[in-house]
Tab-separated table of C-alpha atoms in Angstrom:
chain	number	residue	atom	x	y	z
A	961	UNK	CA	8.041	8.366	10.228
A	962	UNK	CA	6.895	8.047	13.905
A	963	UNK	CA	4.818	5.001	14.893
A	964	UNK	CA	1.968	5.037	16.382
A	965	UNK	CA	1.009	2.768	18.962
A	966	UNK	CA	-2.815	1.705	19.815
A	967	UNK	CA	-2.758	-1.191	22.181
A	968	UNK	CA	0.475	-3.182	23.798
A	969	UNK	CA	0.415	-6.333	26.141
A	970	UNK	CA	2.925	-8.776	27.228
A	971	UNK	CA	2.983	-11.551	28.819
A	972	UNK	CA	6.048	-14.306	30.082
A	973	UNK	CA	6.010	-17.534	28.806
A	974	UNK	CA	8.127	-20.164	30.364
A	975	UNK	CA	8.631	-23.458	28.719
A	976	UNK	CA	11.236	-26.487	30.546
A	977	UNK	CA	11.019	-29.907	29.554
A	978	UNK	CA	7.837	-30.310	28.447
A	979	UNK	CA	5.923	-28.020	31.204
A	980	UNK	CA	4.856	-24.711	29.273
A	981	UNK	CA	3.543	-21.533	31.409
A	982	UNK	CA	2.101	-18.715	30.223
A	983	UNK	CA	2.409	-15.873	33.252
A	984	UNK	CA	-0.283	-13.078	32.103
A	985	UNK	CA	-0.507	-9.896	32.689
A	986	UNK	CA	-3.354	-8.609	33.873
A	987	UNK	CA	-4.396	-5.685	32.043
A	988	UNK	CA	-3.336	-3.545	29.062
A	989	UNK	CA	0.285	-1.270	28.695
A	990	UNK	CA	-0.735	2.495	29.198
A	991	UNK	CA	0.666	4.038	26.179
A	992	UNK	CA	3.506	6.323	26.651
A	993	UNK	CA	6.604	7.534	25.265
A	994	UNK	CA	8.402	4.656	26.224
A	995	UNK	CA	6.208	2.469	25.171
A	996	UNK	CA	6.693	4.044	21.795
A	997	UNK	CA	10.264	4.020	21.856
A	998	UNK	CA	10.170	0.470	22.189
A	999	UNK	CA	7.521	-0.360	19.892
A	1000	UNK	CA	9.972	1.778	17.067
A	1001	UNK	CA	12.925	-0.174	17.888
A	1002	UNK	CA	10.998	-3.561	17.293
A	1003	UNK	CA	9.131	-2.508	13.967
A	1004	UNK	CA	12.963	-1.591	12.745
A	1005	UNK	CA	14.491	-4.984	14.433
A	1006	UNK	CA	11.725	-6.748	12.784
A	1007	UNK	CA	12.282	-5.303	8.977
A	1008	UNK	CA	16.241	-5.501	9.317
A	1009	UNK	CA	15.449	-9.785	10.044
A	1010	UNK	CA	16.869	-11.429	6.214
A	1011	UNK	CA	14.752	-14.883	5.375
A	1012	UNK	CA	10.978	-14.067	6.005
A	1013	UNK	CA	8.288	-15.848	4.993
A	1014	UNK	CA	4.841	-14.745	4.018
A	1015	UNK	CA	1.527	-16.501	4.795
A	1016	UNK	CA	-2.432	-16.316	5.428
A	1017	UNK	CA	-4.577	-17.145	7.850
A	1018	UNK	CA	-5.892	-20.488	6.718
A	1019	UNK	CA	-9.650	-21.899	7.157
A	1020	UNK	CA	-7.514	-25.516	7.396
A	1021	UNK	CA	-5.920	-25.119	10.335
A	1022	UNK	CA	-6.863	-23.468	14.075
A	1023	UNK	CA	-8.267	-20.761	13.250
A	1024	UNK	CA	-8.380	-19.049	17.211
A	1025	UNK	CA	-5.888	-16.584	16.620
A	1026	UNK	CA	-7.567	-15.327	13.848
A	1027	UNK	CA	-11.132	-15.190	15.028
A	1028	UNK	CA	-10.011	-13.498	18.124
A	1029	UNK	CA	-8.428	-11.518	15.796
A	1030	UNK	CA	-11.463	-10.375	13.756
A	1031	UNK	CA	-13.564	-9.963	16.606
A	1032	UNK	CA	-10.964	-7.500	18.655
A	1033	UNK	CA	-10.970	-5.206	15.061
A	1034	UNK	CA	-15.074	-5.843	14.804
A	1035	UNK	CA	-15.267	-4.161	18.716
A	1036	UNK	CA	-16.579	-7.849	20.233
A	1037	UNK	CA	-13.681	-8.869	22.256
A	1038	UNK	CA	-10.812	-6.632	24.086
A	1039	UNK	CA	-7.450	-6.692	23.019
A	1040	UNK	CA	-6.188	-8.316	26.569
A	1041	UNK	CA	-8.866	-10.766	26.236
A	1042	UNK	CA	-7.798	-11.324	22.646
A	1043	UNK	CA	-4.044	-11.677	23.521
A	1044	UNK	CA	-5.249	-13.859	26.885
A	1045	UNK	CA	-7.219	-16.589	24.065
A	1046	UNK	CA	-4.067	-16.376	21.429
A	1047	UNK	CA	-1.585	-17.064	24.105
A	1048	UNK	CA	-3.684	-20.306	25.323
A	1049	UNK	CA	-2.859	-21.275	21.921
A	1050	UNK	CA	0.628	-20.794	21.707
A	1051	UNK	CA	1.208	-22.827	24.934
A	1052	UNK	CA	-0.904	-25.775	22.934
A	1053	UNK	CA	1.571	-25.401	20.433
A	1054	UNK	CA	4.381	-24.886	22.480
A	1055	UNK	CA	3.632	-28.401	23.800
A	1056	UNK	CA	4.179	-30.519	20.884
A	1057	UNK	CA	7.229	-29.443	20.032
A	1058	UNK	CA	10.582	-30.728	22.341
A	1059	UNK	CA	12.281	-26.912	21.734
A	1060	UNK	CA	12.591	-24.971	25.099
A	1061	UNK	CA	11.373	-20.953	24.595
A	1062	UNK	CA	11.614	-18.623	27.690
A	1063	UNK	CA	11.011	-14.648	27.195
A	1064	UNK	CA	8.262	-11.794	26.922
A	1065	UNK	CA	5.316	-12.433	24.429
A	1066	UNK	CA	4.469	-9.256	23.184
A	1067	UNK	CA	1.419	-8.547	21.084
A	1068	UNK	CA	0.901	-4.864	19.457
A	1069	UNK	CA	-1.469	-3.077	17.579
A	1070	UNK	CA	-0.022	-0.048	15.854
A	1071	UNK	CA	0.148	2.553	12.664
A	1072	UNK	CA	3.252	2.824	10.318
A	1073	UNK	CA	2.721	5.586	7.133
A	1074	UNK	CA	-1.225	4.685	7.187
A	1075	UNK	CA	-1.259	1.415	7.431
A	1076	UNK	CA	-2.317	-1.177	10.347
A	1077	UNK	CA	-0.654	-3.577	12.067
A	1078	UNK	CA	-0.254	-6.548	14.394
A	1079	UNK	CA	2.809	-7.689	15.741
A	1080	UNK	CA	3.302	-11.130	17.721
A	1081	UNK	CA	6.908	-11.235	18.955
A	1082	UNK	CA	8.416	-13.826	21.148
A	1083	UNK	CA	11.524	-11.806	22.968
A	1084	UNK	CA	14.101	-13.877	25.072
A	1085	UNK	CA	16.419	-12.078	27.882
A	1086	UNK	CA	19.916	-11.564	27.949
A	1087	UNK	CA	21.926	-10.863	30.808
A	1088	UNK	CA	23.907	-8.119	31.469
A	1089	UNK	CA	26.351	-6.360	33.656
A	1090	UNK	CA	28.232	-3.608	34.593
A	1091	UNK	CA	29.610	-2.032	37.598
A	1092	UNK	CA	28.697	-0.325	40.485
A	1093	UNK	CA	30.267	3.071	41.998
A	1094	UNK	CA	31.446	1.059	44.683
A	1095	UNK	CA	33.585	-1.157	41.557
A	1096	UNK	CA	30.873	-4.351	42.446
A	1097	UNK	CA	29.636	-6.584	39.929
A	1098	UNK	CA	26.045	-5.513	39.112
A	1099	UNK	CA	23.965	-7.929	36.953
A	1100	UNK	CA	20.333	-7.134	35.135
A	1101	UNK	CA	18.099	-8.310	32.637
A	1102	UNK	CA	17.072	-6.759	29.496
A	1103	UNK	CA	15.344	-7.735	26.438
A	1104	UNK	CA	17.326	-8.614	23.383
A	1105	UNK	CA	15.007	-7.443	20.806
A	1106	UNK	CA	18.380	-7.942	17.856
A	1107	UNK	CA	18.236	-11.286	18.276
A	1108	UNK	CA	14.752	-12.255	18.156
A	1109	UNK	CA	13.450	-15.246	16.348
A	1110	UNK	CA	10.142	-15.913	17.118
A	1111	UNK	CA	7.630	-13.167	15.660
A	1112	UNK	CA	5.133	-12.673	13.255
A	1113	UNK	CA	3.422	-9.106	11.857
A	1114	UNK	CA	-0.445	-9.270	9.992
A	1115	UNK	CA	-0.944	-6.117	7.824
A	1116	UNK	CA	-4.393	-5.697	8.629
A	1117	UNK	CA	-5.012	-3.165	6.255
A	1118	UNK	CA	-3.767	-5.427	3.637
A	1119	UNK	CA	-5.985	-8.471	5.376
A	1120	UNK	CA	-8.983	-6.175	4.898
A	1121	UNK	CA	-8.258	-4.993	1.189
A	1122	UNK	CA	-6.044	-7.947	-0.294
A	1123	UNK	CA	-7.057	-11.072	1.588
A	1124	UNK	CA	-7.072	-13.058	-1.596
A	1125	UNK	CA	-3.056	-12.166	-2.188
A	1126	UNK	CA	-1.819	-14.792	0.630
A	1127	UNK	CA	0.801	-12.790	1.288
A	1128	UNK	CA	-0.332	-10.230	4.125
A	1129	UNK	CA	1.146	-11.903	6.910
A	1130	UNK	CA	5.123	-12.254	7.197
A	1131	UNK	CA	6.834	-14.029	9.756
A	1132	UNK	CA	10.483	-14.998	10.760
A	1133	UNK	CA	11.620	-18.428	9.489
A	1134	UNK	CA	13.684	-18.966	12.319
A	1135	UNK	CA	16.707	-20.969	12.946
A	1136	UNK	CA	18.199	-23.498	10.881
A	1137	UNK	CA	17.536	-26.937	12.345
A	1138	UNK	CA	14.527	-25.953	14.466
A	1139	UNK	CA	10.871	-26.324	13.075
A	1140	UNK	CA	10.218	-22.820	14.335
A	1141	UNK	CA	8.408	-21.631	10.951
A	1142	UNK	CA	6.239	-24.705	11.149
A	1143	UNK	CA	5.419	-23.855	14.963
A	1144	UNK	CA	4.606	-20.720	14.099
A	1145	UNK	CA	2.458	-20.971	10.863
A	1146	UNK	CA	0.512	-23.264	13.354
A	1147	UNK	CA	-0.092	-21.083	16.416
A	1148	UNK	CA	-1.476	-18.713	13.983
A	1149	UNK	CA	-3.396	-20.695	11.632
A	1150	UNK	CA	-1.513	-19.983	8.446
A	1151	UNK	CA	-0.613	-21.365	5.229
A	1152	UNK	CA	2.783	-20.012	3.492
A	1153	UNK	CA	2.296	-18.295	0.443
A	1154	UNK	CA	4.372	-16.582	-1.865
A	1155	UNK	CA	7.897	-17.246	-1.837
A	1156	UNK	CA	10.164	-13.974	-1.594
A	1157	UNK	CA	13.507	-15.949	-2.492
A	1158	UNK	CA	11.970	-17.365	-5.921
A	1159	UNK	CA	10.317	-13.745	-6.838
A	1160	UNK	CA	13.892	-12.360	-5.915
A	1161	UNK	CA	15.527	-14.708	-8.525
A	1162	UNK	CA	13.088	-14.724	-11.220
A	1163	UNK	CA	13.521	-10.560	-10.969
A	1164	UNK	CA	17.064	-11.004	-11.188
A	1165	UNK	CA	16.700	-13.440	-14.264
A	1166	UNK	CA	14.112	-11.026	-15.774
A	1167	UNK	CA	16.600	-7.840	-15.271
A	1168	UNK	CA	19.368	-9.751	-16.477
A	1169	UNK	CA	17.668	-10.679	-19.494
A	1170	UNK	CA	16.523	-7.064	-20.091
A	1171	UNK	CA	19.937	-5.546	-19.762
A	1172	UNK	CA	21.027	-8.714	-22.201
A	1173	UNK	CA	19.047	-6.999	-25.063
A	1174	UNK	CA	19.558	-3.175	-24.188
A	1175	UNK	CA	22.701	-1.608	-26.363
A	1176	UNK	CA	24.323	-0.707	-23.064
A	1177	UNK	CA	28.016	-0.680	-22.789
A	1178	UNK	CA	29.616	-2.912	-19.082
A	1179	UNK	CA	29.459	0.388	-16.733
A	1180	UNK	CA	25.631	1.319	-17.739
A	1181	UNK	CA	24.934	-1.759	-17.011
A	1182	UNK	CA	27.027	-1.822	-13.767
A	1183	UNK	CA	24.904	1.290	-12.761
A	1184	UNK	CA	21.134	0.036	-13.966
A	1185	UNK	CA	22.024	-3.112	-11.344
A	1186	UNK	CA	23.270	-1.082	-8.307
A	1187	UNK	CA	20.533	0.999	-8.486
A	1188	UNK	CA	17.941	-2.121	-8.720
A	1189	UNK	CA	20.225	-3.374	-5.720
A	1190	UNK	CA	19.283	0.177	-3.627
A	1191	UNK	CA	15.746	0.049	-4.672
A	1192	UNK	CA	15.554	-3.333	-3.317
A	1193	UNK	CA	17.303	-2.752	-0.320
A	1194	UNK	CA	15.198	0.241	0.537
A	1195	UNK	CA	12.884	-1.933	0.307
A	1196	UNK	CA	13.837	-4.574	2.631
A	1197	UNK	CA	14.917	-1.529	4.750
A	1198	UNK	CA	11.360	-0.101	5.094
A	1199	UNK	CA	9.024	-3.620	5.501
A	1200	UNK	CA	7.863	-2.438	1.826
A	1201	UNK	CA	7.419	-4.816	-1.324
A	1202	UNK	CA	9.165	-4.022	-4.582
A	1203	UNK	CA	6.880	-3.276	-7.389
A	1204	UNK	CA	7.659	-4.049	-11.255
A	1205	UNK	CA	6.218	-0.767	-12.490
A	1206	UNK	CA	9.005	1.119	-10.201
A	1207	UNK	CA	11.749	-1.239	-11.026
A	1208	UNK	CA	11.088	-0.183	-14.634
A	1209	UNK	CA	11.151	3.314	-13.722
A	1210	UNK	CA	14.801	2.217	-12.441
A	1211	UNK	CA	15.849	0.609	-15.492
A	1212	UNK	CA	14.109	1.881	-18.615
A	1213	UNK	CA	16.348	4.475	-21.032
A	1214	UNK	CA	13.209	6.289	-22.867
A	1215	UNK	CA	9.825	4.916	-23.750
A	1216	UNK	CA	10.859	1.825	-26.585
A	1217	UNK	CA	10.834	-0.848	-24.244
A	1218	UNK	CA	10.006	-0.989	-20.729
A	1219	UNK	CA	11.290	-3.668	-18.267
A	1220	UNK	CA	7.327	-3.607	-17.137
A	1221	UNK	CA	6.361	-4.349	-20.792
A	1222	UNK	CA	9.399	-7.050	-21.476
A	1223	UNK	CA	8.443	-9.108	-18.217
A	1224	UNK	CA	4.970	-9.253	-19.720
A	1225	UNK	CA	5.881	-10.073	-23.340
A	1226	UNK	CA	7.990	-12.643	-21.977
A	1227	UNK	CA	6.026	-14.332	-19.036
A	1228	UNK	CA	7.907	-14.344	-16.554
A	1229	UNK	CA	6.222	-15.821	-13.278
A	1230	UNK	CA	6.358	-12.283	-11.298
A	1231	UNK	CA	3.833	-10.753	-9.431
A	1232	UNK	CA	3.232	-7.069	-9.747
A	1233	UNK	CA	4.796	-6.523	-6.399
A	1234	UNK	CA	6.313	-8.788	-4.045
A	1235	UNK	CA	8.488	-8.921	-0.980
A	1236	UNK	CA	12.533	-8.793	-1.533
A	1237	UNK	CA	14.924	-11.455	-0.191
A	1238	UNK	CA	17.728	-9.085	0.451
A	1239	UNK	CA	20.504	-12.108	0.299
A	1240	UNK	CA	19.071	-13.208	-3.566
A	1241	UNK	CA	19.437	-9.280	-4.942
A	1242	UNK	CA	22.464	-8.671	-3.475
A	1243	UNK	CA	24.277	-11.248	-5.943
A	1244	UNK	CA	22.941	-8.863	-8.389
A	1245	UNK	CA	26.009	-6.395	-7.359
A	1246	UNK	CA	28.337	-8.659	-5.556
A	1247	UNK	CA	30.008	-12.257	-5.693
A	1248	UNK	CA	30.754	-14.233	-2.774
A	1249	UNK	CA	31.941	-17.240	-1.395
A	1250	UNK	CA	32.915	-19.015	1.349
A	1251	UNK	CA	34.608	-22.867	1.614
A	1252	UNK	CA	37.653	-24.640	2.614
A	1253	UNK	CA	38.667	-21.828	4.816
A	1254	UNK	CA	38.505	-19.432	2.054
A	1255	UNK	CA	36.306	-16.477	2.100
A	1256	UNK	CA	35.738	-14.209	-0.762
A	1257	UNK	CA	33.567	-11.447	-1.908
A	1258	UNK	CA	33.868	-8.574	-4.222
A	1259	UNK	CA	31.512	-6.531	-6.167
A	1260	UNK	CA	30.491	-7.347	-9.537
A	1261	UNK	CA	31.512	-4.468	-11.387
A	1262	UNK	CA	35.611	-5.811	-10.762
A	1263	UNK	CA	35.096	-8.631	-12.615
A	1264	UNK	CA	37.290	-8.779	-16.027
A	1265	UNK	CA	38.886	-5.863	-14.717
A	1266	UNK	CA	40.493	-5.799	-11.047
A	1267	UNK	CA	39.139	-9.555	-10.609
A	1268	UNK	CA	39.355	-12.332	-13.966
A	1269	UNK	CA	38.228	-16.047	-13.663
A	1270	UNK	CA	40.107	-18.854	-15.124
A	1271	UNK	CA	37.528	-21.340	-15.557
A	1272	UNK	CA	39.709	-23.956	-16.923
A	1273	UNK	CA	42.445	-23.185	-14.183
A	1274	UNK	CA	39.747	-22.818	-11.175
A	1275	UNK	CA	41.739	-19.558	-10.367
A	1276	UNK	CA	41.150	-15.795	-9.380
A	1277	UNK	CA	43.330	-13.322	-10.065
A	1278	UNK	CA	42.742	-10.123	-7.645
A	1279	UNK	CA	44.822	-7.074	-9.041
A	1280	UNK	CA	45.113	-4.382	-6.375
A	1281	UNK	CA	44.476	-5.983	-3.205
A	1282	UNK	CA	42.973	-4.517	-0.243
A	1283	UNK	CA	45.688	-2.492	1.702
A	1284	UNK	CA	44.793	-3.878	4.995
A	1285	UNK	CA	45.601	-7.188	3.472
A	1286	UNK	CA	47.884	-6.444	1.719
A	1287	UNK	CA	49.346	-5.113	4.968
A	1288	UNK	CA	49.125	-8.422	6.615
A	1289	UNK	CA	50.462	-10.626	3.668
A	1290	UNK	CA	53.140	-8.121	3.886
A	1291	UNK	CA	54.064	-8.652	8.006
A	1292	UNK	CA	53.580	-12.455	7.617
A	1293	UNK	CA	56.573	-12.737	4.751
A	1294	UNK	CA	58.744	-10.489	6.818
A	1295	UNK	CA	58.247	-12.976	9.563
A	1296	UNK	CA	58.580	-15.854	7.755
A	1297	UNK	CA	62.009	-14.641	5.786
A	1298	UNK	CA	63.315	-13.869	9.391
């Protein structure tokens, strides 16, 4: 699906010790096919990001970013004069906090499959280099959009028709140790609604429970999970939010009992649709670990089969390991017998 772009401007922010600059620019992006290329690449970069949250603007707290907002969409301000008043807040913000942020600020109006967006992206700059014909050391600057931790995207189609569901604003919860998220809720005015790593769990507890009560033998039940785990992930893949009356689709045999009906008959605390937290559903296929200098992970279906766990014992037994280690046990015995 190609993207459509309506309005792009960025500015530089610069932020040492505690001396923040914002470095505008002073008019609009024209629109081009650049543009759109890059616009593309940072809608996908910003789905791909695990660990979102999802807020709403919030009549508690500054509520700048979303007035200026309102009134850009209503036709009473521009969009450079809207991004000009929303980056004055971000350098307020900016200002409390002892974190240093330099990069490109980019705000973006744009259409994806009919619906509206705003994206608020904070992009830092990486260095790179290569050489010259002449076999010199060339160095240049470029934006590294993968790595970007600082962003937030308002569904304003959803803002407009589902204001009351809390939920139409996601944004990147940033890096461990860092009060990013709570920077960030700020600047825009938000409150953080519903959680995507509970609804992700109490799915998996409601699916498990299903398939619990279903006469399905171990590989039907293998199956109904994987392809919950691709719906999901599609989901995750596309920016989209999973919806119970498709996951029952997935998983209902016939018409006697629904996974849309059982969730209801049981009350389970899941919303009709809600956003996926791709690192909760993917325990629903695979089991993984990591501690002590031990990794492990292998997919759900092996266990009591290729993979058994002695609970007693704390063991694993792997039958049939993988070649290429396999390979490697093999080459360290030889050396160690020599």
């Amino acid at each position: 699906m190609a993207i459509d772009v309506k309005k792009l401007v960025v500015h530089y922010v610069d932020k040492k010790d505690d001396d923040t600059q914002i470095h505008l620019r002073n008019d609009e992006m024209m629109i081009n096919d650049k543009v759109a290329v890059f616009i593309e690449q940072l809608h996908h970069a910003y789905n791909g990001k695990p660990g979102k949250g999802f807020c709403a603007f919030s009549g508690e707290k500054n509520s700048i970013v979303a007035s200026t907002m309102q009134s850009y969409r209503n036709n009473e301000l521009g969009f450079w004069h809207m991004t000009e008043q929303a980056s004055m807040v971000l350098k307020e913000e900016l200002d409390k906090y002892a974190f240093n942020e330099t990069g490109y600020l980019v705000f973006c109006h744009y259409q994806y499959v009919a619906t509206d967006y705003m994206l608020i992206a904070m992009i830092n700059i990486k260095e790179h280099y290569s050489m010259t014909s002449e076999l010199d050391l060339a160095a240049s600057r470029h934006l590294d959009i993968s790595r970007m931790q600082l962003a937030a995207r308002i569904d304003l189609t959803a803002w407009d028709t589902q204001a009351d569901d809390n939920r139409y604003i996601s944004f990147i919860k940033g890096r461990a140790g860092r009060k990013v998220a709570d920077f960030f809720l700020d600047f825009l005015g938000c409150e953080e609604g519903i959680d995507p790593k509970q609804q992700s769990q109490v799915m998996l507890n409601a699916v498990e429970d299903y398939l619990s009560e279903q006469e399905f033998d171990k590989s039907e039940k293998d199956d109904l999970r994987k392809q919950v785990f691709d719906y999901c992930n599609d989901c995750v893949t596309t920016g989209e939010e999973a919806n119970v009356s498709e996951l029952s689709a997935t998983l209902t045999k016939g018409d006697d009992n629904p996974f849309e009906s059982f969730c209801k008959e049981q009350s389970y605390d899941l919303e009709e649709s809600f956003p996926v937290d791709k690192k909760t559903v993917t325990s629903m296929v695979k089991f993984s670990g990591l501690g002590g200098g031990v990794s492990i992970s292998f997919e759900r279906k092996h266990l009591g089969e290729r993979v058994t766990y002695n609970e007693a014992t704390d063991t694993l037994v792997i039958k049939g390991i993988p070649p290429n280690l396999k390979d490697q046990l093999q080459r360290f015995m030889e050396q160690e017998q020599d």
